[in-house]
């Protein structure tokens, strides 16, 4: 137990505050107005568990032999001439052994897939029979009978690798008596070629492979017992090796492994020296040579060595099996090639070999030891008890009356930060972490007078991939949202009054509906339910800024005309017979207009690259002169004089697209008085062929293109004002079109656009109806036909419509320019083809055309409107406006009195679930998945009591990464643990009556 010095430690959060891959604790002390930070550290290994093997087990390896994703063990038994296979249960325990015969006095074992059937096989070095045994695996934990291959004299150690780069595993054996190594190249079918032998030092006892000179070819290192050194044989990549180079080690070296101990991407060597009672570390130079050894003490007669990261600090550590002292030594690495002093753990009698692996799936490495004299193996599971090294305290200020704490990375520096709810001072504090477990002085954010924040949560509430802060205010019964920018700064908070049945008690967040935004769950004090609130971004717009244009601007388009990656504006001016170009600065402001002559009474403007010079050009539909003007761009924001091409009578709208699939842009124009559309095919040099005309409806006003029948050919849709419908003309892909099909719209349809509004990958249509003051949405069937319209209210006399995602929820929204009401309407899409009610924003006088783009590079869409009477354009900048709407109520039962909650995926369905501590019902309940209305009891529920299936006034709950639930059982003064799929709990701390002893709570 760890004292905080407080009589009111009321809230706790956990996270890795100092980046040592161990969880730390933050505790809120209400009475002292401070928090305590307790840092976790590596505690060590539990006492061994031993499992019987054969006679005198000499060597051990681990692998998954039955393909159940759980590690198993194979042991070679020197005097019973066999191997034992112990299949793992995945919780750190193992089934009884199954034994398979091998050669005489097996001494070493290795595993690999020798016949390329994705099943692990076994190879054993047999000391007395001077050969190796290969046992092919069946993939279910059983093995075929051995096949034997000759090695040298007294083979003492075996490893595998691909030495000739043919993707087939080969074998290398250290031959003790003949002082050499044998290489047996694999054929890929489980058989091996005859051995080739290479000289080593005197009496080699162990061998390992690695790439020591960074040439992508495997090399060999051998420890030589009698010459007290190691031999390095560099590989040629064809299965042959260079002559050995030898490096001094300690006295009677017995085992060798390799790893990168100083993080320089070069392999190093560690050797266990049996007579020297130590290990030698030889740092590699990366060219196949090594530095002189550095030695570190181990136990008595170290026989075997292995490496791994045992304290989860990403640095390699060493484990040594000590034969004479019946223990293993753990030496933690510092990451610079040096190591801490050893810590020793008892094992069986005469440990001969040691390996590591995660045997209980807790993401921590465990140790397995083969004990030669006691004929068994020892399993040492790493502790998971969360030892605390020391603490630090941070004061939150006088009168703060701290109530809640959460952690998260609020400034995207990969260091965890702390957020505190200061109930008494009506603010929240943010302490930014340095990544070392220490923190900056806190930043204070006011929550308003008498707000009394009681609980906080962090999450991405507006879908910008940056953490925001949500808080529940007990005083005002409000939920506040403070939006983060990822740089440690926060937007002005937005407060939403939510009708709580009682003051909010505790809050948590999670993405329950997989919309990439966090939702909020709130427990209300004294109630028997919890509320879930879903975040919506209303996509609001700031006050407009206006810029002068020509006389009676009628149409607007946007693009980058000077190739500075900033969006610019072009406007068609109805009465001044020209277009205005306003170049953007990239911060939302624009230069004064530059005007270029067009035809007579220009009504519509569009842009595209008509001469394939990567510079944007302009095309204008001229109503009175019945033609189109093409102005070729120079790429610097200026344009050439117009070239004009005949269209139909009174062209009203123009768009561009490639209608004949020749990679050249073409033009399509709707002609108001001739009730048709003109198609002008482009030549790719900025000029166009003569028009071809196709009938449309009565008084066509607007045109847009898209592929409505998914044949990869562009089609046309036209809004017909006087016939109150839209015409769809399907394209043939050669520049010609089928006869029109017409679909009803509203009254006087004035403008049309397309988009996928219900996320079915089929294009839909939206029409602005000036006579009925609404928009029509026609959902596409994907074959060129459309469903009947659904209509949504807009402003007065809507003239122009565009679509875009204004609230960054990946769903298309609608914006409409309303002529008579001098505003624009924004209708947010629900993603299923329906839309929310409009929100309206003021524009200039008689807005006639609207376009969208990100003018200030904040990744949010902005709106630009051409105002016909005020002779200007309005720019409305988009900003985020996150609100929360109560989505559902989860009933927890009469007198349940939920006190605490936790968010986790309890059933591994990739959906977040809610766990609740119901103090009044003495149980832990779970609501599985978004939309669940009925909870299930996870723990307790057997009435109030102190049994292992009972709880008494539980108060708090946390869940670890293995979905193990830990409960603060207040009435019984204990902490309970509930393992996944367990039928009862276990007491991990307390349960010994109330008191102040180390095993008691008070």
Short mmCIF file of N, CA and C in Angstrom, two decimals, residues 56-194:
data_model
loop_
_atom_site.label_atom_id
_atom_site.label_comp_id
_atom_site.label_asym_id
_atom_site.label_seq_id
_atom_site.Cartn_x
_atom_site.Cartn_y
_atom_site.Cartn_z
N UNK A 56 17.38 -36.14 -17.33
CA UNK A 56 18.45 -35.16 -17.52
C UNK A 56 18.20 -34.25 -18.73
N UNK A 57 17.15 -33.40 -18.65
CA UNK A 57 16.90 -32.46 -19.76
C UNK A 57 18.08 -31.51 -19.93
N UNK A 58 18.50 -31.37 -21.17
CA UNK A 58 19.73 -30.66 -21.46
C UNK A 58 19.50 -29.34 -22.18
N UNK A 59 18.46 -29.25 -23.01
CA UNK A 59 18.24 -28.07 -23.83
C UNK A 59 16.75 -27.92 -24.06
N UNK A 60 16.31 -26.67 -24.30
CA UNK A 60 14.89 -26.40 -24.45
C UNK A 60 14.70 -25.26 -25.45
N UNK A 61 13.62 -25.35 -26.25
CA UNK A 61 13.20 -24.24 -27.11
C UNK A 61 11.68 -24.13 -27.03
N UNK A 62 11.15 -23.02 -27.51
CA UNK A 62 9.71 -22.81 -27.50
C UNK A 62 9.23 -22.46 -28.91
N UNK A 63 7.99 -22.82 -29.18
CA UNK A 63 7.36 -22.51 -30.45
C UNK A 63 5.90 -22.95 -30.40
N UNK A 64 5.14 -22.57 -31.41
CA UNK A 64 3.73 -22.97 -31.48
C UNK A 64 3.62 -24.19 -32.38
N UNK A 65 3.55 -25.37 -31.76
CA UNK A 65 3.59 -26.63 -32.52
C UNK A 65 2.22 -27.12 -32.96
N UNK A 66 1.15 -26.59 -32.38
CA UNK A 66 -0.19 -27.04 -32.77
C UNK A 66 -1.04 -25.90 -33.31
N UNK A 67 -0.38 -24.80 -33.68
CA UNK A 67 -1.05 -23.69 -34.37
C UNK A 67 -2.28 -23.17 -33.63
N UNK A 68 -2.18 -23.04 -32.30
CA UNK A 68 -3.27 -22.46 -31.52
C UNK A 68 -2.91 -21.08 -30.99
N UNK A 69 -1.81 -20.51 -31.51
CA UNK A 69 -1.28 -19.18 -31.13
C UNK A 69 -0.76 -19.15 -29.70
N UNK A 70 -0.60 -20.33 -29.06
CA UNK A 70 -0.05 -20.39 -27.71
C UNK A 70 1.32 -21.06 -27.78
N UNK A 71 2.27 -20.54 -27.03
CA UNK A 71 3.61 -21.09 -27.07
C UNK A 71 3.68 -22.45 -26.35
N UNK A 72 4.42 -23.37 -26.98
CA UNK A 72 4.67 -24.70 -26.42
C UNK A 72 6.16 -24.86 -26.15
N UNK A 73 6.51 -25.96 -25.49
CA UNK A 73 7.90 -26.22 -25.08
C UNK A 73 8.35 -27.55 -25.65
N UNK A 74 9.61 -27.61 -26.12
CA UNK A 74 10.24 -28.89 -26.46
C UNK A 74 11.58 -28.97 -25.73
N UNK A 75 11.81 -30.11 -25.08
CA UNK A 75 13.00 -30.33 -24.24
C UNK A 75 13.73 -31.58 -24.73
N UNK A 76 15.07 -31.49 -24.81
CA UNK A 76 15.83 -32.70 -25.12
C UNK A 76 16.34 -33.31 -23.81
N UNK A 77 16.13 -34.62 -23.68
CA UNK A 77 16.48 -35.35 -22.47
C UNK A 77 17.71 -36.22 -22.74
N UNK A 78 18.84 -35.83 -22.11
CA UNK A 78 20.13 -36.42 -22.46
C UNK A 78 20.19 -37.92 -22.22
N UNK A 79 19.70 -38.42 -21.10
CA UNK A 79 19.90 -39.81 -20.77
C UNK A 79 18.72 -40.71 -21.11
N UNK A 80 17.56 -40.15 -21.47
CA UNK A 80 16.46 -41.00 -21.94
C UNK A 80 16.36 -41.00 -23.45
N UNK A 81 17.29 -40.30 -24.10
CA UNK A 81 17.39 -40.33 -25.57
C UNK A 81 16.07 -39.97 -26.26
N UNK A 82 15.47 -38.90 -25.80
CA UNK A 82 14.21 -38.49 -26.40
C UNK A 82 14.01 -36.99 -26.21
N UNK A 83 12.92 -36.50 -26.79
CA UNK A 83 12.51 -35.11 -26.57
C UNK A 83 11.11 -35.12 -25.97
N UNK A 84 10.86 -34.16 -25.08
CA UNK A 84 9.54 -33.99 -24.48
C UNK A 84 8.87 -32.77 -25.08
N UNK A 85 7.62 -32.91 -25.47
CA UNK A 85 6.83 -31.78 -25.99
C UNK A 85 5.72 -31.48 -24.98
N UNK A 86 5.70 -30.25 -24.47
CA UNK A 86 4.67 -29.82 -23.52
C UNK A 86 3.86 -28.70 -24.18
N UNK A 87 2.60 -28.96 -24.48
CA UNK A 87 1.76 -27.99 -25.16
C UNK A 87 1.23 -26.95 -24.16
N UNK A 88 1.31 -25.68 -24.55
CA UNK A 88 0.91 -24.59 -23.67
C UNK A 88 -0.59 -24.35 -23.68
N UNK A 89 -1.10 -23.93 -22.52
CA UNK A 89 -2.53 -23.61 -22.38
C UNK A 89 -2.82 -22.13 -22.59
N UNK A 90 -1.78 -21.32 -22.75
CA UNK A 90 -1.98 -19.89 -23.01
C UNK A 90 -2.11 -19.05 -21.78
N UNK A 91 -2.13 -19.67 -20.59
CA UNK A 91 -2.23 -18.92 -19.33
C UNK A 91 -0.99 -19.09 -18.48
N UNK A 92 0.08 -19.62 -19.09
CA UNK A 92 1.32 -19.83 -18.35
C UNK A 92 1.48 -21.25 -17.85
N UNK A 93 0.45 -22.09 -18.01
CA UNK A 93 0.55 -23.50 -17.62
C UNK A 93 0.67 -24.37 -18.87
N UNK A 94 1.06 -25.64 -18.65
CA UNK A 94 1.35 -26.54 -19.76
C UNK A 94 0.75 -27.92 -19.51
N UNK A 95 0.39 -28.59 -20.61
CA UNK A 95 -0.10 -29.96 -20.52
C UNK A 95 1.07 -30.90 -20.21
N UNK A 96 0.74 -32.15 -19.84
CA UNK A 96 1.79 -33.14 -19.59
C UNK A 96 2.57 -33.42 -20.87
N UNK A 97 3.82 -33.85 -20.68
CA UNK A 97 4.71 -34.08 -21.80
C UNK A 97 4.27 -35.24 -22.68
N UNK A 98 4.65 -35.15 -23.96
CA UNK A 98 4.63 -36.28 -24.89
C UNK A 98 6.05 -36.44 -25.38
N UNK A 99 6.54 -37.71 -25.40
CA UNK A 99 7.96 -37.91 -25.71
C UNK A 99 8.16 -38.63 -27.04
N UNK A 100 9.26 -38.23 -27.73
CA UNK A 100 9.60 -38.80 -29.03
C UNK A 100 11.06 -39.21 -29.03
N UNK A 101 11.36 -40.42 -29.54
CA UNK A 101 12.73 -40.94 -29.57
C UNK A 101 13.60 -40.18 -30.56
N UNK A 102 14.86 -39.96 -30.16
CA UNK A 102 15.85 -39.36 -31.05
C UNK A 102 17.13 -40.21 -30.96
N UNK A 103 18.32 -39.62 -31.23
CA UNK A 103 19.56 -40.36 -31.21
C UNK A 103 20.10 -40.55 -29.80
N UNK A 104 21.39 -40.90 -29.72
CA UNK A 104 22.01 -41.23 -28.44
C UNK A 104 22.58 -39.97 -27.79
N UNK A 105 22.16 -39.74 -26.54
CA UNK A 105 22.56 -38.59 -25.73
C UNK A 105 22.30 -37.26 -26.46
N UNK A 106 21.01 -36.96 -26.71
CA UNK A 106 20.70 -35.67 -27.35
C UNK A 106 21.13 -34.52 -26.46
N UNK A 107 21.68 -33.50 -27.08
CA UNK A 107 22.32 -32.44 -26.31
C UNK A 107 21.76 -31.06 -26.60
N UNK A 108 21.19 -30.86 -27.78
CA UNK A 108 20.71 -29.53 -28.16
C UNK A 108 19.53 -29.69 -29.13
N UNK A 109 18.66 -28.69 -29.15
CA UNK A 109 17.47 -28.75 -30.01
C UNK A 109 17.23 -27.38 -30.63
N UNK A 110 16.71 -27.39 -31.85
CA UNK A 110 16.29 -26.16 -32.53
C UNK A 110 15.03 -26.48 -33.33
N UNK A 111 14.32 -25.45 -33.76
CA UNK A 111 13.08 -25.66 -34.51
C UNK A 111 13.07 -24.78 -35.74
N UNK A 112 12.27 -25.21 -36.72
CA UNK A 112 12.09 -24.45 -37.96
C UNK A 112 11.17 -25.22 -38.89
N UNK A 113 10.74 -24.59 -39.96
CA UNK A 113 9.89 -25.27 -40.95
C UNK A 113 10.79 -25.77 -42.07
N UNK A 114 11.13 -27.06 -42.01
CA UNK A 114 12.13 -27.62 -42.93
C UNK A 114 11.53 -28.12 -44.25
N UNK A 115 10.20 -28.32 -44.29
CA UNK A 115 9.58 -28.82 -45.52
C UNK A 115 8.54 -27.85 -46.06
N UNK A 116 8.58 -26.61 -45.59
CA UNK A 116 7.74 -25.54 -46.14
C UNK A 116 6.26 -25.88 -46.16
N UNK A 117 5.78 -26.49 -45.07
CA UNK A 117 4.35 -26.77 -44.95
C UNK A 117 3.71 -25.90 -43.89
N UNK A 118 4.42 -24.85 -43.45
CA UNK A 118 3.96 -23.88 -42.43
C UNK A 118 3.80 -24.51 -41.05
N UNK A 119 4.34 -25.73 -40.84
CA UNK A 119 4.29 -26.39 -39.54
C UNK A 119 5.71 -26.49 -38.99
N UNK A 120 5.87 -26.24 -37.71
CA UNK A 120 7.20 -26.27 -37.11
C UNK A 120 7.71 -27.71 -36.97
N UNK A 121 9.00 -27.88 -37.30
CA UNK A 121 9.68 -29.16 -37.17
C UNK A 121 10.80 -29.02 -36.13
N UNK A 122 11.40 -30.15 -35.76
CA UNK A 122 12.42 -30.20 -34.71
C UNK A 122 13.70 -30.80 -35.27
N UNK A 123 14.85 -30.23 -34.87
CA UNK A 123 16.15 -30.85 -35.15
C UNK A 123 16.91 -30.94 -33.83
N UNK A 124 17.54 -32.12 -33.60
CA UNK A 124 18.24 -32.42 -32.35
C UNK A 124 19.68 -32.84 -32.66
N UNK A 125 20.63 -32.29 -31.89
CA UNK A 125 22.03 -32.72 -31.99
C UNK A 125 22.28 -33.85 -30.99
N UNK A 126 22.71 -35.03 -31.51
CA UNK A 126 22.92 -36.23 -30.68
C UNK A 126 24.41 -36.44 -30.43
N UNK A 127 24.81 -36.25 -29.17
CA UNK A 127 26.24 -36.27 -28.77
C UNK A 127 26.91 -37.60 -29.06
N UNK A 128 26.35 -38.71 -28.58
CA UNK A 128 27.04 -39.99 -28.69
C UNK A 128 26.92 -40.62 -30.07
N UNK A 129 25.82 -40.34 -30.81
CA UNK A 129 25.66 -40.99 -32.12
C UNK A 129 26.19 -40.13 -33.25
N UNK A 130 26.77 -38.98 -32.93
CA UNK A 130 27.45 -38.13 -33.92
C UNK A 130 26.55 -37.76 -35.11
N UNK A 131 25.31 -37.43 -34.81
CA UNK A 131 24.39 -37.08 -35.88
C UNK A 131 23.32 -36.12 -35.37
N UNK A 132 22.42 -35.74 -36.27
CA UNK A 132 21.26 -34.93 -35.90
C UNK A 132 20.00 -35.67 -36.30
N UNK A 133 18.97 -35.51 -35.46
CA UNK A 133 17.65 -36.10 -35.75
C UNK A 133 16.71 -34.99 -36.20
N UNK A 134 15.96 -35.23 -37.27
CA UNK A 134 14.95 -34.29 -37.77
C UNK A 134 13.58 -34.94 -37.60
N UNK A 135 12.69 -34.28 -36.86
CA UNK A 135 11.32 -34.76 -36.64
C UNK A 135 10.38 -33.74 -37.26
N UNK A 136 9.67 -34.16 -38.31
CA UNK A 136 8.75 -33.25 -39.01
C UNK A 136 7.44 -33.14 -38.24
N UNK A 137 6.96 -31.91 -38.08
CA UNK A 137 5.73 -31.66 -37.33
C UNK A 137 4.48 -31.85 -38.16
N UNK A 138 3.41 -32.28 -37.51
CA UNK A 138 2.11 -32.49 -38.17
C UNK A 138 1.19 -31.28 -38.02
N UNK A 139 1.61 -30.29 -37.23
CA UNK A 139 0.82 -29.08 -37.07
C UNK A 139 -0.23 -29.18 -35.98
N UNK A 140 -0.37 -30.36 -35.35
CA UNK A 140 -1.34 -30.53 -34.25
C UNK A 140 -0.65 -30.81 -32.93
N UNK A 141 0.67 -30.58 -32.88
CA UNK A 141 1.43 -30.82 -31.67
C UNK A 141 2.14 -32.16 -31.65
N UNK A 142 1.86 -33.01 -32.66
CA UNK A 142 2.54 -34.30 -32.76
C UNK A 142 3.61 -34.24 -33.85
N UNK A 143 4.51 -35.25 -33.85
CA UNK A 143 5.64 -35.25 -34.77
C UNK A 143 5.83 -36.65 -35.37
N UNK A 144 6.37 -36.66 -36.59
CA UNK A 144 6.74 -37.91 -37.25
C UNK A 144 8.00 -38.49 -36.60
N UNK A 145 8.27 -39.77 -36.91
CA UNK A 145 9.51 -40.39 -36.43
C UNK A 145 10.72 -39.66 -37.01
N UNK A 146 11.82 -39.75 -36.28
CA UNK A 146 13.04 -39.05 -36.67
C UNK A 146 13.63 -39.57 -37.97
N UNK A 147 14.37 -38.67 -38.66
CA UNK A 147 15.30 -39.04 -39.73
C UNK A 147 16.64 -38.49 -39.31
N UNK A 148 17.72 -39.32 -39.46
CA UNK A 148 19.02 -38.91 -38.91
C UNK A 148 20.01 -38.59 -40.04
N UNK A 149 20.87 -37.56 -39.77
CA UNK A 149 21.90 -37.13 -40.72
C UNK A 149 23.21 -37.00 -39.96
N UNK A 150 24.31 -37.46 -40.58
CA UNK A 150 25.62 -37.42 -39.94
C UNK A 150 26.09 -36.00 -39.70
N UNK A 151 26.74 -35.81 -38.53
CA UNK A 151 27.36 -34.53 -38.20
C UNK A 151 28.84 -34.80 -37.93
N UNK A 152 29.50 -34.01 -37.08
CA UNK A 152 30.88 -34.28 -36.70
C UNK A 152 30.92 -35.13 -35.45
N UNK A 153 32.04 -35.05 -34.71
CA UNK A 153 32.22 -35.84 -33.51
C UNK A 153 31.70 -35.06 -32.28
N UNK A 154 30.81 -35.75 -31.56
CA UNK A 154 30.19 -35.19 -30.37
C UNK A 154 29.50 -33.84 -30.69
N UNK A 155 28.47 -33.85 -31.53
CA UNK A 155 27.75 -32.59 -31.79
C UNK A 155 27.10 -32.08 -30.51
N UNK A 156 27.40 -30.83 -30.18
CA UNK A 156 26.98 -30.28 -28.89
C UNK A 156 25.88 -29.23 -29.01
N UNK A 157 25.71 -28.67 -30.21
CA UNK A 157 24.74 -27.58 -30.32
C UNK A 157 24.28 -27.48 -31.77
N UNK A 158 23.01 -27.10 -31.97
CA UNK A 158 22.46 -27.01 -33.31
C UNK A 158 21.60 -25.74 -33.43
N UNK A 159 21.72 -25.06 -34.56
CA UNK A 159 20.84 -23.94 -34.90
C UNK A 159 20.49 -24.04 -36.38
N UNK A 160 19.52 -23.21 -36.82
CA UNK A 160 19.09 -23.25 -38.22
C UNK A 160 19.13 -21.85 -38.81
N UNK A 161 19.20 -21.78 -40.14
CA UNK A 161 19.17 -20.52 -40.87
C UNK A 161 19.26 -20.80 -42.35
N UNK A 162 19.01 -19.78 -43.17
CA UNK A 162 19.12 -19.95 -44.63
C UNK A 162 20.47 -19.40 -45.06
N UNK A 163 21.43 -20.29 -45.27
CA UNK A 163 22.82 -19.88 -45.53
C UNK A 163 23.12 -19.68 -47.02
N UNK A 164 22.27 -20.21 -47.90
CA UNK A 164 22.52 -20.06 -49.34
C UNK A 164 21.41 -19.29 -50.05
N UNK A 165 20.58 -18.62 -49.27
CA UNK A 165 19.57 -17.71 -49.82
C UNK A 165 18.65 -18.36 -50.85
N UNK A 166 18.23 -19.60 -50.55
CA UNK A 166 17.27 -20.27 -51.44
C UNK A 166 15.91 -20.41 -50.78
N UNK A 167 15.68 -19.66 -49.68
CA UNK A 167 14.43 -19.65 -48.91
C UNK A 167 14.14 -21.00 -48.24
N UNK A 168 15.16 -21.88 -48.17
CA UNK A 168 15.00 -23.17 -47.48
C UNK A 168 15.93 -23.17 -46.26
N UNK A 169 15.42 -23.66 -45.14
CA UNK A 169 16.21 -23.66 -43.92
C UNK A 169 17.32 -24.71 -43.98
N UNK A 170 18.50 -24.29 -43.49
CA UNK A 170 19.67 -25.16 -43.39
C UNK A 170 20.01 -25.36 -41.91
N UNK A 171 20.96 -26.28 -41.64
CA UNK A 171 21.34 -26.63 -40.27
C UNK A 171 22.83 -26.39 -40.09
N UNK A 172 23.21 -25.83 -38.93
CA UNK A 172 24.62 -25.77 -38.56
C UNK A 172 24.76 -26.39 -37.18
N UNK A 173 25.82 -27.24 -37.03
CA UNK A 173 26.05 -27.99 -35.80
C UNK A 173 27.46 -27.72 -35.30
N UNK A 174 27.59 -27.45 -33.99
CA UNK A 174 28.90 -27.34 -33.37
C UNK A 174 29.34 -28.73 -32.89
N UNK A 175 30.49 -29.20 -33.39
CA UNK A 175 31.00 -30.54 -33.05
C UNK A 175 32.12 -30.39 -32.03
N UNK A 176 31.83 -30.84 -30.79
CA UNK A 176 32.72 -30.58 -29.67
C UNK A 176 34.07 -31.28 -29.83
N UNK A 177 34.09 -32.57 -30.12
CA UNK A 177 35.34 -33.32 -30.13
C UNK A 177 36.17 -33.05 -31.37
N UNK A 178 35.50 -32.81 -32.52
CA UNK A 178 36.27 -32.58 -33.76
C UNK A 178 36.59 -31.10 -33.98
N UNK A 179 36.18 -30.25 -33.02
CA UNK A 179 36.53 -28.82 -33.06
C UNK A 179 36.18 -28.16 -34.40
N UNK A 180 34.98 -28.42 -34.84
CA UNK A 180 34.54 -27.80 -36.09
C UNK A 180 33.02 -27.63 -36.06
N UNK A 181 32.50 -27.08 -37.16
CA UNK A 181 31.04 -26.97 -37.33
C UNK A 181 30.67 -27.67 -38.63
N UNK A 182 29.51 -28.32 -38.62
CA UNK A 182 28.97 -28.97 -39.82
C UNK A 182 27.80 -28.15 -40.34
N UNK A 183 27.77 -27.91 -41.65
CA UNK A 183 26.66 -27.21 -42.30
C UNK A 183 25.94 -28.20 -43.21
N UNK A 184 24.63 -28.38 -42.99
CA UNK A 184 23.82 -29.27 -43.80
C UNK A 184 22.77 -28.41 -44.51
N UNK A 185 22.88 -28.28 -45.84
CA UNK A 185 21.95 -27.44 -46.61
C UNK A 185 20.63 -28.17 -46.82
N UNK A 186 19.53 -27.45 -46.61
CA UNK A 186 18.21 -28.04 -46.74
C UNK A 186 17.72 -28.09 -48.16
N UNK A 187 16.93 -29.13 -48.46
CA UNK A 187 16.34 -29.29 -49.79
C UNK A 187 14.93 -28.71 -49.89
N UNK A 188 14.39 -28.29 -48.75
CA UNK A 188 13.08 -27.69 -48.75
C UNK A 188 11.94 -28.67 -48.62
N UNK A 189 12.25 -29.97 -48.59
CA UNK A 189 11.21 -30.99 -48.43
C UNK A 189 11.37 -31.77 -47.13
N UNK A 190 12.20 -31.25 -46.25
CA UNK A 190 12.43 -31.91 -44.97
C UNK A 190 13.68 -32.75 -44.95
N UNK A 191 14.34 -32.90 -46.10
CA UNK A 191 15.60 -33.64 -46.17
C UNK A 191 16.76 -32.66 -46.31
N UNK A 192 18.00 -33.18 -46.09
CA UNK A 192 19.17 -32.32 -46.09
C UNK A 192 20.31 -32.96 -46.87
N UNK A 193 21.14 -32.10 -47.46
CA UNK A 193 22.33 -32.57 -48.16
C UNK A 193 23.39 -33.03 -47.15
N UNK A 194 24.43 -33.68 -47.66
CA UNK A 194 25.52 -34.10 -46.78
C UNK A 194 26.22 -32.89 -46.19
#
